[in-house]
Amino acid sequence: MNRPSRSPLLPLVVAFAALSLSSCTSAPAAADPASPPSRAGTCRAEPVQWAVGQPAEQATMARIWRESGAGLIRPIGPRQAVTRDFRPDRINVELDASNVIIRINCG
């Protein structure tokens, strides 16, 4: 009985196919956009209202961030476009053209 001869390329093709398929593993799932982001801190705007009318200097902004308990601080300049998403861990500091703080709120 004659045995069919195997092609010498067959093991290489099988090895290449196995290697190619092994790189098709699934990537970790992305964060669910419907779930809320992790919160570093919850914003409280009331304790930092003392800063309204003050120049937005680095030390003042750092103190606002620290005393508000927020995880993020977002300075907003005049006519600056910002996202409208609500983040309970973010404090917004609105500035006028002279870099003076005119409003502080959470979100």
PDB file of C-alpha atoms in Angstrom:
ATOM      1  CA  MET A   1       0.000   0.000   0.000  1.00  0.00           C
ATOM      2  CA  ASN A   2       1.407   3.294  -1.027  1.00  0.00           C
ATOM      3  CA  ARG A   3       1.332   6.067   1.455  1.00  0.00           C
ATOM      4  CA  PRO A   4       0.753   9.570   0.061  1.00  0.00           C
ATOM      5  CA  SER A   5       3.772  11.755   0.542  1.00  0.00           C
ATOM      6  CA  ARG A   6       3.409  14.756   2.808  1.00  0.00           C
ATOM      7  CA  SER A   7       4.400  18.130   1.579  1.00  0.00           C
ATOM      8  CA  PRO A   8       7.394  19.566   3.451  1.00  0.00           C
ATOM      9  CA  LEU A   9       5.508  22.885   3.628  1.00  0.00           C
ATOM     10  CA  LEU A  10       2.533  21.442   5.520  1.00  0.00           C
ATOM     11  CA  PRO A  11       4.133  21.739   9.001  1.00  0.00           C
ATOM     12  CA  LEU A  12       5.132  25.332   8.254  1.00  0.00           C
ATOM     13  CA  VAL A  13       1.612  26.238   7.125  1.00  0.00           C
ATOM     14  CA  VAL A  14       0.094  24.656  10.243  1.00  0.00           C
ATOM     15  CA  ALA A  15       2.588  26.451  12.511  1.00  0.00           C
ATOM     16  CA  PHE A  16       1.898  29.784  10.801  1.00  0.00           C
ATOM     17  CA  ALA A  17      -1.877  29.294  11.124  1.00  0.00           C
ATOM     18  CA  ALA A  18      -1.564  28.432  14.821  1.00  0.00           C
ATOM     19  CA  LEU A  19       0.643  31.456  15.457  1.00  0.00           C
ATOM     20  CA  SER A  20      -1.742  33.731  13.586  1.00  0.00           C
ATOM     21  CA  LEU A  21      -4.746  32.487  15.552  1.00  0.00           C
ATOM     22  CA  SER A  22      -2.959  32.851  18.875  1.00  0.00           C
ATOM     23  CA  SER A  23      -2.656  36.591  18.264  1.00  0.00           C
ATOM     24  CA  CYS A  24      -6.453  36.843  17.952  1.00  0.00           C
ATOM     25  CA  THR A  25      -7.079  36.768  21.663  1.00  0.00           C
ATOM     26  CA  SER A  26      -9.612  39.282  22.834  1.00  0.00           C
ATOM     27  CA  ALA A  27      -8.434  42.572  24.253  1.00  0.00           C
ATOM     28  CA  PRO A  28      -9.593  43.694  27.693  1.00  0.00           C
ATOM     29  CA  ALA A  29     -13.057  45.182  27.555  1.00  0.00           C
ATOM     30  CA  ALA A  30     -13.235  48.956  27.438  1.00  0.00           C
ATOM     31  CA  ALA A  31     -14.925  50.758  30.273  1.00  0.00           C
ATOM     32  CA  ASP A  32     -18.676  50.879  29.920  1.00  0.00           C
ATOM     33  CA  PRO A  33     -19.550  54.421  28.809  1.00  0.00           C
ATOM     34  CA  ALA A  34     -22.839  54.180  30.714  1.00  0.00           C
ATOM     35  CA  SER A  35     -21.063  53.556  34.010  1.00  0.00           C
ATOM     36  CA  PRO A  36     -19.973  56.575  36.033  1.00  0.00           C
ATOM     37  CA  PRO A  37     -16.248  57.361  36.099  1.00  0.00           C
ATOM     38  CA  SER A  38     -14.220  56.560  39.163  1.00  0.00           C
ATOM     39  CA  ARG A  39     -14.318  59.397  41.611  1.00  0.00           C
ATOM     40  CA  ALA A  40     -11.210  60.697  43.289  1.00  0.00           C
ATOM     41  CA  GLY A  41     -13.307  63.012  45.435  1.00  0.00           C
ATOM     42  CA  THR A  42     -16.696  64.649  45.623  1.00  0.00           C
ATOM     43  CA  CYS A  43     -16.760  68.344  44.827  1.00  0.00           C
ATOM     44  CA  ARG A  44     -18.061  70.884  47.349  1.00  0.00           C
ATOM     45  CA  ALA A  45     -18.199  74.442  45.998  1.00  0.00           C
ATOM     46  CA  GLU A  46     -19.530  76.172  49.128  1.00  0.00           C
ATOM     47  CA  PRO A  47     -16.262  76.121  51.130  1.00  0.00           C
ATOM     48  CA  VAL A  48     -14.321  77.812  48.315  1.00  0.00           C
ATOM     49  CA  GLN A  49     -16.610  80.722  47.474  1.00  0.00           C
ATOM     50  CA  TRP A  50     -14.081  82.953  49.265  1.00  0.00           C
ATOM     51  CA  ALA A  51     -12.037  82.810  46.040  1.00  0.00           C
ATOM     52  CA  VAL A  52     -14.590  84.628  43.855  1.00  0.00           C
ATOM     53  CA  GLY A  53     -13.033  87.993  42.977  1.00  0.00           C
ATOM     54  CA  GLN A  54      -9.481  86.741  43.574  1.00  0.00           C
ATOM     55  CA  PRO A  55      -6.809  86.486  40.846  1.00  0.00           C
ATOM     56  CA  ALA A  56      -6.471  82.927  39.549  1.00  0.00           C
ATOM     57  CA  GLU A  57      -2.890  82.409  40.665  1.00  0.00           C
ATOM     58  CA  GLN A  58      -1.379  78.964  41.042  1.00  0.00           C
ATOM     59  CA  ALA A  59      -1.508  79.028  44.849  1.00  0.00           C
ATOM     60  CA  THR A  60      -5.171  80.121  44.833  1.00  0.00           C
ATOM     61  CA  MET A  61      -6.160  77.421  42.344  1.00  0.00           C
ATOM     62  CA  ALA A  62      -4.314  74.769  44.372  1.00  0.00           C
ATOM     63  CA  ARG A  63      -6.128  75.882  47.529  1.00  0.00           C
ATOM     64  CA  ILE A  64      -9.512  75.793  45.746  1.00  0.00           C
ATOM     65  CA  TRP A  65      -8.805  72.273  44.509  1.00  0.00           C
ATOM     66  CA  ARG A  66      -7.685  71.095  47.944  1.00  0.00           C
ATOM     67  CA  GLU A  67     -10.472  72.746  49.983  1.00  0.00           C
ATOM     68  CA  SER A  68     -13.249  71.703  47.580  1.00  0.00           C
ATOM     69  CA  GLY A  69     -12.421  68.017  47.944  1.00  0.00           C
ATOM     70  CA  ALA A  70     -12.720  67.588  44.169  1.00  0.00           C
ATOM     71  CA  GLY A  71     -10.659  65.096  42.234  1.00  0.00           C
ATOM     72  CA  LEU A  72     -10.312  67.468  39.266  1.00  0.00           C
ATOM     73  CA  ILE A  73     -10.151  71.218  38.786  1.00  0.00           C
ATOM     74  CA  ARG A  74     -11.150  72.862  35.499  1.00  0.00           C
ATOM     75  CA  PRO A  75     -10.282  76.526  34.936  1.00  0.00           C
ATOM     76  CA  ILE A  76     -12.592  78.022  32.289  1.00  0.00           C
ATOM     77  CA  GLY A  77     -11.511  81.134  30.440  1.00  0.00           C
ATOM     78  CA  PRO A  78     -13.840  83.666  28.808  1.00  0.00           C
ATOM     79  CA  ARG A  79     -15.492  82.350  25.628  1.00  0.00           C
ATOM     80  CA  GLN A  80     -13.751  78.984  26.129  1.00  0.00           C
ATOM     81  CA  ALA A  81     -15.692  75.979  24.819  1.00  0.00           C
ATOM     82  CA  VAL A  82     -16.201  73.262  27.420  1.00  0.00           C
ATOM     83  CA  THR A  83     -17.973  69.939  27.508  1.00  0.00           C
ATOM     84  CA  ARG A  84     -21.381  69.830  29.148  1.00  0.00           C
ATOM     85  CA  ASP A  85     -20.869  66.504  30.879  1.00  0.00           C
ATOM     86  CA  PHE A  86     -21.536  66.486  34.614  1.00  0.00           C
ATOM     87  CA  ARG A  87     -18.737  65.215  36.833  1.00  0.00           C
ATOM     88  CA  PRO A  88     -19.469  65.281  40.569  1.00  0.00           C
ATOM     89  CA  ASP A  89     -15.733  64.995  41.209  1.00  0.00           C
ATOM     90  CA  ARG A  90     -14.816  68.166  39.255  1.00  0.00           C
ATOM     91  CA  ILE A  91     -14.746  71.807  40.343  1.00  0.00           C
ATOM     92  CA  ASN A  92     -15.126  74.458  37.639  1.00  0.00           C
ATOM     93  CA  VAL A  93     -13.425  77.820  38.124  1.00  0.00           C
ATOM     94  CA  GLU A  94     -14.659  80.441  35.655  1.00  0.00           C
ATOM     95  CA  LEU A  95     -12.312  83.336  34.880  1.00  0.00           C
ATOM     96  CA  ASP A  96     -12.787  86.737  33.258  1.00  0.00           C
ATOM     97  CA  ALA A  97     -10.457  88.324  30.705  1.00  0.00           C
ATOM     98  CA  SER A  98      -8.285  89.703  33.537  1.00  0.00           C
ATOM     99  CA  ASN A  99      -7.761  86.193  35.002  1.00  0.00           C
ATOM    100  CA  VAL A 100     -10.008  86.967  37.973  1.00  0.00           C
ATOM    101  CA  ILE A 101     -12.287  84.230  39.326  1.00  0.00           C
ATOM    102  CA  ILE A 102     -15.920  85.118  38.635  1.00  0.00           C
ATOM    103  CA  ARG A 103     -17.727  81.853  39.459  1.00  0.00           C
ATOM    104  CA  ILE A 104     -17.012  78.504  41.111  1.00  0.00           C
ATOM    105  CA  ASN A 105     -19.280  75.493  40.794  1.00  0.00           C
ATOM    106  CA  CYS A 106     -19.163  71.705  40.702  1.00  0.00           C
ATOM    107  CA  GLY A 107     -19.676  69.620  37.637  1.00  0.00           C
TER     108      GLY A 107
END
